[in-house]
Coordinates of C-alpha atoms and ligand atoms in Angstrom, one line a residue:
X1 CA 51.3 -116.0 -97.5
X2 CA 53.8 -114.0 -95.0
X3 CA 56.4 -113.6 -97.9
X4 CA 53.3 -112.2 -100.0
X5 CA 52.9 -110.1 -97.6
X6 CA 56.4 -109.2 -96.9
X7 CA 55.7 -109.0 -93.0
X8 CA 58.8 -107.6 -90.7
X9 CA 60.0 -110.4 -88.3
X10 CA 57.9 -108.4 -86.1
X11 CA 55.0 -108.1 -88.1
X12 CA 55.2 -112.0 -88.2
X13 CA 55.7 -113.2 -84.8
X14 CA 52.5 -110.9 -83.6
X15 CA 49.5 -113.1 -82.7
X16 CA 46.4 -112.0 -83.1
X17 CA 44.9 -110.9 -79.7
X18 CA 43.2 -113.6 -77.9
X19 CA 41.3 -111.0 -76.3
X20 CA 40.1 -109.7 -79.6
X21 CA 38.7 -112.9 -79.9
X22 CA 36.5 -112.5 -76.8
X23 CA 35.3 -109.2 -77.8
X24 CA 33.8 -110.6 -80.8
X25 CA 32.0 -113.5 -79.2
X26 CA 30.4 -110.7 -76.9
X27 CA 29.6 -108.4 -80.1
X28 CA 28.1 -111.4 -82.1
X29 CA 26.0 -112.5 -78.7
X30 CA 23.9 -109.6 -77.8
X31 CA 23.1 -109.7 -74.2
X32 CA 25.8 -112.1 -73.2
X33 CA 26.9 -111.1 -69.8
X34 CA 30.5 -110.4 -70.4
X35 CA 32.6 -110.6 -66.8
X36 CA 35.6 -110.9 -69.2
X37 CA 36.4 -107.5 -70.6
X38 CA 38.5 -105.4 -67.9
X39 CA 35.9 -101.9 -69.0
X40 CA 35.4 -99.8 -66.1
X41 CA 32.0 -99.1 -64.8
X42 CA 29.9 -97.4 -67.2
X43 CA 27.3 -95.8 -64.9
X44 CA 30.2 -93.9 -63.1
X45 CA 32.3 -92.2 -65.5
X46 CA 32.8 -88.6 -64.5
X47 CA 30.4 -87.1 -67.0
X48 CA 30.3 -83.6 -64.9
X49 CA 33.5 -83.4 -63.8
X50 CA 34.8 -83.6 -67.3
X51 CA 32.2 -81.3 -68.9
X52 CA 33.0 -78.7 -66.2
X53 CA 36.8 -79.4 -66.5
X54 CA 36.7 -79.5 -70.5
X55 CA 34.7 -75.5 -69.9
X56 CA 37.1 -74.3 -67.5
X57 CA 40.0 -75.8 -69.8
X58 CA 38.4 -73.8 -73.0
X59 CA 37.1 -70.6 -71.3
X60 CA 40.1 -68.4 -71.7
X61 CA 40.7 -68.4 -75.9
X62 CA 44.7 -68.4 -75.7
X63 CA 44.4 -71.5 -73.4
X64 CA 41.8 -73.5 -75.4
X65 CA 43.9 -72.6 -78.4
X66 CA 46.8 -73.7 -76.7
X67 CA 44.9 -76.9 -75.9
X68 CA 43.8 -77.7 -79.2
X69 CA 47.8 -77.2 -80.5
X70 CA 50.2 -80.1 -80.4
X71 CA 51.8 -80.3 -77.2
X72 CA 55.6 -81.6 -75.5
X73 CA 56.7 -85.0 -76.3
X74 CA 56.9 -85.4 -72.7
X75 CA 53.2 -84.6 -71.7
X76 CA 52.0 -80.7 -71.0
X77 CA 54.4 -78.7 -68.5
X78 CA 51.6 -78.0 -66.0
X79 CA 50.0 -81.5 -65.8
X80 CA 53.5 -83.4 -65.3
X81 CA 54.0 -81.2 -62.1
X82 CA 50.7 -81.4 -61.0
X83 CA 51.7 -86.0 -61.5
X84 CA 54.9 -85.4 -59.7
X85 CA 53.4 -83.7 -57.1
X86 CA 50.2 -86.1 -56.9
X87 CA 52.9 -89.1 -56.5
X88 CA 55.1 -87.5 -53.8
X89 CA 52.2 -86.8 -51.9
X90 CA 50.2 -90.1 -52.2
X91 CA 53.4 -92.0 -51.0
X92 CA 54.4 -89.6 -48.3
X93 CA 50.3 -90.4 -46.9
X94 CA 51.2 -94.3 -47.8
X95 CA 54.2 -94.0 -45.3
X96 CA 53.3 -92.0 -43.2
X97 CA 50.0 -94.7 -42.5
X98 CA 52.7 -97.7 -42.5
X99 CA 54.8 -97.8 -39.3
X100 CA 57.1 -100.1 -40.7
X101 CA 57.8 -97.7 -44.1
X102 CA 59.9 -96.3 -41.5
X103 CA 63.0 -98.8 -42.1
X104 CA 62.0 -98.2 -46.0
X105 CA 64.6 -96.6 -48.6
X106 CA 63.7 -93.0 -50.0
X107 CA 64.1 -92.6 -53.6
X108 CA 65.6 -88.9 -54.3
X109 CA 63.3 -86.3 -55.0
X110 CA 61.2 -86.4 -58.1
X111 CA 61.8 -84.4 -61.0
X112 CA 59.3 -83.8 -63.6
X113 CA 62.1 -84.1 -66.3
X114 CA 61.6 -88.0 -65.2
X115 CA 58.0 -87.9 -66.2
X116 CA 56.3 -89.0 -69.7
X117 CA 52.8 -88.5 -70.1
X118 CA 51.5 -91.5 -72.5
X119 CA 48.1 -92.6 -74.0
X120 CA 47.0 -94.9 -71.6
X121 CA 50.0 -96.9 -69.3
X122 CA 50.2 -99.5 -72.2
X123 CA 52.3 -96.9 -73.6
X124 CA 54.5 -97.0 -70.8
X125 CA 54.9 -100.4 -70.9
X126 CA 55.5 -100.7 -74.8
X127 CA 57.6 -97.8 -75.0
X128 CA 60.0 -99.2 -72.0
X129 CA 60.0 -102.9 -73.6
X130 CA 61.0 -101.5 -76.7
X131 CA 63.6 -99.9 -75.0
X132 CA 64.9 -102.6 -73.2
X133 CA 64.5 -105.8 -75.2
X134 CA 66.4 -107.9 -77.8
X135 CA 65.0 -110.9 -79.5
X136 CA 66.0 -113.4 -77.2
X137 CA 65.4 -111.2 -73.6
X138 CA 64.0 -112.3 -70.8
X139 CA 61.8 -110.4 -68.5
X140 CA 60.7 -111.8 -64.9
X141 CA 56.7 -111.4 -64.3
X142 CA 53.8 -112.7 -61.8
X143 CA 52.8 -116.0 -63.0
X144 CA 49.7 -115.2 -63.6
X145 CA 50.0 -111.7 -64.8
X146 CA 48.1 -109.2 -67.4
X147 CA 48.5 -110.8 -70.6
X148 CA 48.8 -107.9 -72.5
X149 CA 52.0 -107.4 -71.4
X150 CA 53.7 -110.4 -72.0
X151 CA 51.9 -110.5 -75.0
X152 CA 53.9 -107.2 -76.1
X153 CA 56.9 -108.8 -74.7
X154 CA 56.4 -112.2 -77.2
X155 CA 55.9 -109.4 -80.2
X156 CA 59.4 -108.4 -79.5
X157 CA 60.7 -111.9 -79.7
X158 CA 61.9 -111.6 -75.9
X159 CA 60.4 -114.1 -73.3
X160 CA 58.5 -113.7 -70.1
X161 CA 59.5 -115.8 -67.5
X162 CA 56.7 -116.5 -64.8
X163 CA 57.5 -116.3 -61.0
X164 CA 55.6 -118.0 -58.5
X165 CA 53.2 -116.0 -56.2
X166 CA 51.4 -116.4 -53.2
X167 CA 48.6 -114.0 -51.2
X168 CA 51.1 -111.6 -51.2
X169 CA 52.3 -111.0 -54.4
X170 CA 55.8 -112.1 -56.4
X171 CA 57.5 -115.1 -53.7
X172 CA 61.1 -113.1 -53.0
X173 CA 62.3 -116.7 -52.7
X174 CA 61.0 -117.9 -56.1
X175 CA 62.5 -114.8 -57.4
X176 CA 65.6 -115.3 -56.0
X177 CA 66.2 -118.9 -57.4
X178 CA 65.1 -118.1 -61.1
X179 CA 67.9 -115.3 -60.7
X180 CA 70.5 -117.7 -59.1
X181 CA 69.6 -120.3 -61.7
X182 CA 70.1 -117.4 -64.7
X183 CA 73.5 -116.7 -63.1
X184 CA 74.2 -120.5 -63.1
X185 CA 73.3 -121.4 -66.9
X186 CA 74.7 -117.9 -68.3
X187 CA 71.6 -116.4 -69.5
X188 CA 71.7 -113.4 -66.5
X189 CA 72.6 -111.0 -69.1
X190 CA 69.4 -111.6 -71.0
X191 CA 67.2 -110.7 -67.9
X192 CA 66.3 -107.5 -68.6
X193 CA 63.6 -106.6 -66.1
X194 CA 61.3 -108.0 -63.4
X195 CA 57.4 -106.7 -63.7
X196 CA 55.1 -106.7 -61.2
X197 CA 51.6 -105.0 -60.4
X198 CA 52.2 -103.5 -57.2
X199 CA 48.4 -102.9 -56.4
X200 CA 45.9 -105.3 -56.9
X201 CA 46.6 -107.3 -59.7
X202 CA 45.4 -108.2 -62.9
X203 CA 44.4 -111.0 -63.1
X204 CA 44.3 -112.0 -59.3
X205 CA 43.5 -108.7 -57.0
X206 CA 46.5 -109.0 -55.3
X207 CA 48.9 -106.8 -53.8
X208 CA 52.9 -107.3 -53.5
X209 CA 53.5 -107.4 -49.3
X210 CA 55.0 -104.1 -48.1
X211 CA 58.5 -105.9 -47.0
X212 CA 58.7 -107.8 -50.4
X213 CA 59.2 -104.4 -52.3
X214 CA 62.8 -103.4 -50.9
X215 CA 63.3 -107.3 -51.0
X216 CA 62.4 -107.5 -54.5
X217 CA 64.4 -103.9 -55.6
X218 CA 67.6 -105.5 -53.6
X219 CA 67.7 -109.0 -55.3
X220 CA 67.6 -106.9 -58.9
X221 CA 70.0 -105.0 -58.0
X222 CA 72.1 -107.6 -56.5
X223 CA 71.7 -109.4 -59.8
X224 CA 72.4 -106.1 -61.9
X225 CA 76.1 -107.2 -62.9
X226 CA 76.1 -107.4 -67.1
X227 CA 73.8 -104.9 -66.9
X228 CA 70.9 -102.9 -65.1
X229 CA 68.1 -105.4 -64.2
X230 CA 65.1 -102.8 -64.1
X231 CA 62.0 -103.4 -61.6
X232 CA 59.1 -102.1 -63.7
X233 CA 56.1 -101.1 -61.7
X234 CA 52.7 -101.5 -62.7
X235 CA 50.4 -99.3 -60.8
X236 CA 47.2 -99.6 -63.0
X237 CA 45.1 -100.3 -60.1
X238 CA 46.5 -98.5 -57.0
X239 CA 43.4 -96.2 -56.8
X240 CA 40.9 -98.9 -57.0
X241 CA 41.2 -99.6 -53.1
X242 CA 38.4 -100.6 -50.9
X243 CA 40.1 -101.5 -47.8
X244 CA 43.2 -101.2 -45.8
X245 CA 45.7 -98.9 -46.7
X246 CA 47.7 -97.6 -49.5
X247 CA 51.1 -98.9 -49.4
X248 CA 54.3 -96.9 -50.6
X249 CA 55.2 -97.6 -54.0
X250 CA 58.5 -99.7 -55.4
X251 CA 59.6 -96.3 -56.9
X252 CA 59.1 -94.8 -53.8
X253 CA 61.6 -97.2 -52.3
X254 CA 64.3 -97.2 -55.0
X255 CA 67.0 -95.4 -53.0
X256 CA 69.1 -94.7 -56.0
X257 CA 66.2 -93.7 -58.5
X258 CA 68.1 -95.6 -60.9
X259 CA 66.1 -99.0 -60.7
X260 CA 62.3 -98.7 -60.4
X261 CA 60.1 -97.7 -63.5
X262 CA 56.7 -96.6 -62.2
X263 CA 53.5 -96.7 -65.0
X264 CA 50.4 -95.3 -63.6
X265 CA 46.8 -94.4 -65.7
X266 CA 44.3 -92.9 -64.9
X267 CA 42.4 -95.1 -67.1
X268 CA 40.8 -97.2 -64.2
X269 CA 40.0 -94.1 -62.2
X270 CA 38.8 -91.6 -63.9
X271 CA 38.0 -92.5 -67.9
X272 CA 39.2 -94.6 -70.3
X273 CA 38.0 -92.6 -73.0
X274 CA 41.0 -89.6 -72.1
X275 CA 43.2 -92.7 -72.2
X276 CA 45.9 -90.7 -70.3
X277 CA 48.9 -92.8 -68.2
X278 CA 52.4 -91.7 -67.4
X279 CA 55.6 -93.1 -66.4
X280 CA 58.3 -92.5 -64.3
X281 CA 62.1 -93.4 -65.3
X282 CA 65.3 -93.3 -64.4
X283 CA 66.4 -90.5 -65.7
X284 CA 68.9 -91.6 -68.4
X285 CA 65.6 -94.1 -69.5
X286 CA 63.9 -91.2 -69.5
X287 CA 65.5 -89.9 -72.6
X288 CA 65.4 -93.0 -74.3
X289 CA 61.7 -93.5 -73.9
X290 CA 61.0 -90.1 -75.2
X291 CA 63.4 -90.4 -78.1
X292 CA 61.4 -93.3 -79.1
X293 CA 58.1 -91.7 -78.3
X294 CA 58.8 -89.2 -80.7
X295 CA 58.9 -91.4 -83.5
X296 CA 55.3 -93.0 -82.2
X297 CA 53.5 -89.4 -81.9
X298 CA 55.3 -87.1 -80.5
X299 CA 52.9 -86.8 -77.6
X300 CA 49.7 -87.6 -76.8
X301 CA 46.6 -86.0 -77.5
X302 CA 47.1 -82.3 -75.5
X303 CA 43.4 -81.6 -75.6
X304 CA 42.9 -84.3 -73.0
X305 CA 45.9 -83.6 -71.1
X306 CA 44.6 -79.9 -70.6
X307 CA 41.3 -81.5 -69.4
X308 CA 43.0 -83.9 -66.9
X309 CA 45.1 -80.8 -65.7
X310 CA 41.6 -78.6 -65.1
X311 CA 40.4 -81.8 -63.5
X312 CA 43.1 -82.0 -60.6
X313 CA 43.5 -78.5 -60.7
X314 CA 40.1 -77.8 -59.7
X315 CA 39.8 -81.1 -56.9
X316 CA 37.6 -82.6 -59.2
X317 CA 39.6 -86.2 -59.3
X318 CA 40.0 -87.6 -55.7
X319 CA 36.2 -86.8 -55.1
X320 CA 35.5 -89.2 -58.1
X321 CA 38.0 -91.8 -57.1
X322 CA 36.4 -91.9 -53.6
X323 CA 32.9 -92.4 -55.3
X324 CA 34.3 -95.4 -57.6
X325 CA 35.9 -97.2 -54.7
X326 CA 32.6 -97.1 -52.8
X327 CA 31.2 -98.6 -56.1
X328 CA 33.5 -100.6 -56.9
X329 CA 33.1 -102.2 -53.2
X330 CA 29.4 -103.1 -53.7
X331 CA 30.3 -104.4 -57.1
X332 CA 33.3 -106.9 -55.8
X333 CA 30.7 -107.5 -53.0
X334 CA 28.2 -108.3 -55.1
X335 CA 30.4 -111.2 -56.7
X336 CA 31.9 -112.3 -53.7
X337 CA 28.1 -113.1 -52.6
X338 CA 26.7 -114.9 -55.9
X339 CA 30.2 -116.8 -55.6
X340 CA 30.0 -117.9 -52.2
X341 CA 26.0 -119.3 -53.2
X342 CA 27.0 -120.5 -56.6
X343 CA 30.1 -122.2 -56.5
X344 CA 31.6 -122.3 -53.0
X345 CA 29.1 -125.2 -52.1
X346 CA 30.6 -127.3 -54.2
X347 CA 33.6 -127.4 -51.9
X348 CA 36.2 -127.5 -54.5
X349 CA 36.8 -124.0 -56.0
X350 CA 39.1 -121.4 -54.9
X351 CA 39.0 -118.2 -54.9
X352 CA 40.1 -114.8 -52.3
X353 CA 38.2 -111.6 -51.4
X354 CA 40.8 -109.0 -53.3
X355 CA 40.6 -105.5 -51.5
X356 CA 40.6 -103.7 -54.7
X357 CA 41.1 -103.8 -58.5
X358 CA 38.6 -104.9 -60.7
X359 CA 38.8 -108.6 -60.8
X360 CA 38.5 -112.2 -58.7
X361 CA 40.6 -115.2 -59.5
X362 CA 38.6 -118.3 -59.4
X363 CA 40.7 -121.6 -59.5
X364 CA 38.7 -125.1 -60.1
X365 CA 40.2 -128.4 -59.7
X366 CA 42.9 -129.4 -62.6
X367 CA 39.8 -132.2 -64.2
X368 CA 37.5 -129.3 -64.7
X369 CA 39.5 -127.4 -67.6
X370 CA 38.7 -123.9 -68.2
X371 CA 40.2 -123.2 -72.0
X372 CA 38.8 -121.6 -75.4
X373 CA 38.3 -125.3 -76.3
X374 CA 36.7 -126.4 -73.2
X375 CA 33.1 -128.0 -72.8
X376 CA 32.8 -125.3 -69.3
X377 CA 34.0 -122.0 -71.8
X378 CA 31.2 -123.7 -74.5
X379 CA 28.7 -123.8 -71.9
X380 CA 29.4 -120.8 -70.2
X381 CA 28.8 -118.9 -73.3
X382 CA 25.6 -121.0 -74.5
X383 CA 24.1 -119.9 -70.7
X384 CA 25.1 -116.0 -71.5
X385 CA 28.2 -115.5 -70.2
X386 CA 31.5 -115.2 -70.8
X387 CA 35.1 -115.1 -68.7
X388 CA 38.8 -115.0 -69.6
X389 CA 40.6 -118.7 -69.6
X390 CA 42.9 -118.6 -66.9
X391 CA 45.8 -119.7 -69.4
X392 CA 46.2 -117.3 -71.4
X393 CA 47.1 -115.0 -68.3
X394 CA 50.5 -117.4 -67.7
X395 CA 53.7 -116.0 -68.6
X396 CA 55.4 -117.6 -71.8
X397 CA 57.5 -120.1 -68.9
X398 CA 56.5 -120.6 -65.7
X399 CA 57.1 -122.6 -62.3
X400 CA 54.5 -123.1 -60.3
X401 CA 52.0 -123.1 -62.8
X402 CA 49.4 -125.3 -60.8
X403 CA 45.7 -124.9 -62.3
X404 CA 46.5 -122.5 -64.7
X405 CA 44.2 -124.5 -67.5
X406 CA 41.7 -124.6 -64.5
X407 CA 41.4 -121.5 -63.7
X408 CA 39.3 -118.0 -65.1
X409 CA 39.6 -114.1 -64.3
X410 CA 35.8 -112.6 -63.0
X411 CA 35.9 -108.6 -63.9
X412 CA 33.2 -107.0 -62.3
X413 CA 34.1 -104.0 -63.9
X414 CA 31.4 -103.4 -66.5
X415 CA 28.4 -104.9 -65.2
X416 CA 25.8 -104.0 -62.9
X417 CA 25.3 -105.7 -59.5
X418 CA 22.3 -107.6 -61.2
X419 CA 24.1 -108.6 -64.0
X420 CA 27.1 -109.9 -62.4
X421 CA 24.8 -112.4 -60.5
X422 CA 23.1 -113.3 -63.2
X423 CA 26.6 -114.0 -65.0
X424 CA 27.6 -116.0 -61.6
X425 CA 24.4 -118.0 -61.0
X426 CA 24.6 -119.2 -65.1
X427 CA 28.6 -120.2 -64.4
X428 CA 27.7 -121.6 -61.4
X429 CA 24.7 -123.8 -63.2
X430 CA 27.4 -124.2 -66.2
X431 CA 30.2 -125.9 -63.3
X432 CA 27.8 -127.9 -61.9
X433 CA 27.0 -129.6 -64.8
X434 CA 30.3 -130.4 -66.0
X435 CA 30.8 -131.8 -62.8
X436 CA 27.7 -134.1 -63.3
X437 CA 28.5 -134.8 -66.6
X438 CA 32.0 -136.5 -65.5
Ligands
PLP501 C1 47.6 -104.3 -65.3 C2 47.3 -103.3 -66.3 N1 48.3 -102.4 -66.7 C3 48.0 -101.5 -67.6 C4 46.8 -101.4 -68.2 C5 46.7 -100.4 -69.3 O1 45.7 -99.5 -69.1 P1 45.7 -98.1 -69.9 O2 46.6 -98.2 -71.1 O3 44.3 -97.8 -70.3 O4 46.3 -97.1 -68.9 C6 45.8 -102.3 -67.9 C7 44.4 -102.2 -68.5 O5 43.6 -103.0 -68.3 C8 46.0 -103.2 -66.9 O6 45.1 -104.1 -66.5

């Protein structure tokens, strides 16, 4: 059937996504309560700020025609100052609010020549794999970690090697002995990279420990001897904070400017729908990642970019991202609660209070299995609602796996406050069960 075809290697080794998968079920199941997907809240998007930003960006006709043109590779001139300068300044406040950034390296100045605007930060992420790996690679990631990624990475016939974490994000230590044990065998050339989300993580809500990120930038570069071991920086959901404070970013840190890759969106916190990310390079990646963005689409949709641009230009984004976190809050709250009466009698489960992002972990003992195939994913669904199976979040290897076929990523993202206890009172009745049945 694939020589029929006459698929690509690459065309071949793609799996269908899982995740496509779960879509479906919810499609073909109206009203099941879906706390998989990772959609933003629906009942926030920034309908006025983007009507009044979309005006402003069409009011003068030389603009709007501008606008509606085809625009830089790299992203519109205007809005990738306006990025540069949003990311000095948010981790100059991030310092400035951490006494101990103080003993913190400072990456040189930014220059927007380092900037690629992208659709969405998946680009980023696709476009810098592409760049980086071979068949046979290896790139370093949380174990678990967003699964989109290392799916990408598997498309590319490279391998993603999972990296035991803790409350704080990626274990230095862990890290440190995969590298050693790369250098031992011989296969250090083949690590290309190390990813981590830096803020809140997909799919646990953690945050990597302010003193881990020089830690972590120092052991790749320590190991950087073949060649460059890059630290790329997933900032998806840095906005998305609730409490405590921000922290200075691993670019931020990166005293040479030559390690750190930074991918930020502003697809959690302001609209998916613009679908507008950006990434920050070293600069001789830089021109890489836009050589190879110009075969994709020689940039990304410039209508949106201009309406971004209006948007920050005329205050109308950190207004909105202050009115999501407040919302997002009550919404995390809201399954905090239902979790703490559904499941956390049962004295068992596991599961931490993140301070931002979009998602809880919940971890179950390794005799209640979580999986497509399992009787608790069956039942779950037959009650009306559905989660994403904690496995298919694990990298392709990893140590410390623990309950990873026990376990299941909560978004409450998408649904309403009622909804998502509704969705948590009919897991929590779906658990129990299994449990009885046993
Ligand atoms: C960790 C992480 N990174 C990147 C993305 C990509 O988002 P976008 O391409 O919309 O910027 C997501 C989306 O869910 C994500 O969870």
């Amino acid at each position: 059937m694939q020589t029929q075809l006459g698929l690509s290697e690459r065309g071949q080794r793609v799996a269908e996504s899982r995740i496509a998968g779960l879509m479906q079920r919810a499609l073909e199941q109206p009203g099941l309560i879906s706390l998989a997907a990772g959609f933003v809240d629906q009942v926030s998007l920034p309908v006025e700020a983007t009507r009044s930003a979309a005006l402003a960006a069409l009011d003068e006709p030389e603009a709007a025609r501008a606008a509606l043109q085809y625009g830089p590779t790299a992203g519109n001139a205007v809005l990738r100052e306006q990025l540069v300068e949003y990311v000095t300044r948010q981790d100059a406040a991030a310092r400035s609010a951490a006494p101990a950034a103080a003993e913190l390296a400072v990456r040189p100045a930014l220059r927007s020549d380092q900037l690629v605007v992208t659709a969405g930060s998946n680009q980023i992420l696709q476009l810098t794999a592409e760049a980086l790996f071979d068949p046979g690679d290896i790139v370093l990631c949380d174990s678990p970690t967003y699964f989109v990624f290392t799916s990408l990475v598997q498309g590319l016939g490279a391998r993603s090697v999972g990296i035991a974490t803790d409350e704080h994000g990626m274990r230095v230590d862990a890290l440190e002995q995969e590298l050693e044990r790369a250098a031992q065998t011989g296969e250090l050339p083949r690590v290309k990279a190390i990813y981590v989300q830096s803020y809140f993580d997909n799919p646990r809500g953690v945050s990597l420990a302010l003193e881990r990120r020089a830690a972590l930038i120092a052991l790749a570069e320590r190991y950087s001897r073949a060649q460059r071991i890059y630290v790329i920086e997933d900032a998806a959901y840095r906005q998305l904070r609730y409490r405590g404070p921000d922290l200075p970013s691993l670019a931020s840190c990166d005293a040479t400017g030559e390690s750190v890759i930074y991918a930020g969106t502003f697809s959690k916190s302001f609209s998916p729908g613009l679908r507008l990310g950006f990434g920050i390079f070293p600069s001789a990646l830089a021109r890489v990642v836009l050589a190879l963005k110009g075969n994709y689409d020689f940039g990304s949709p410039h209508l949106n970019q201009c309406l971004l641009s209006s948007a920050l230009a005329r205050g109308l984004y950190e207004p909105h991202v202050e009115l999501l976190r407040a919302a997002y809050a009550r919404k995390a709250e809201a399954m905090l609660r239902a979790l703490d009466r559904e499941v956390a009698p049962l004295g068992f489960a596991h599961y931490a209070r993140p301070n931002g992002g979009l998602y809880v972990w919940l971890e179950l003992p390794p005799e209640l299995p979580t999986g497509p195939d399992s009787r608790l994913f069956a039942r779950a669904c037959e009650l009306g609602v559905l989660y994403v199976p904690g496995e298919y979040c694990f990298p392709q290897s990893s140590q410390a796996v623990g309950r990873a076929r026990s376990s299941m990523r909560l978004s409450f993202g998408v649904q309403s406050e009622e909804r998502i206890a509704l969705g948590i009172s009919q897991l929590g009745r779906a658990i129990r069960e299994q449990v009885a049945a046993r």
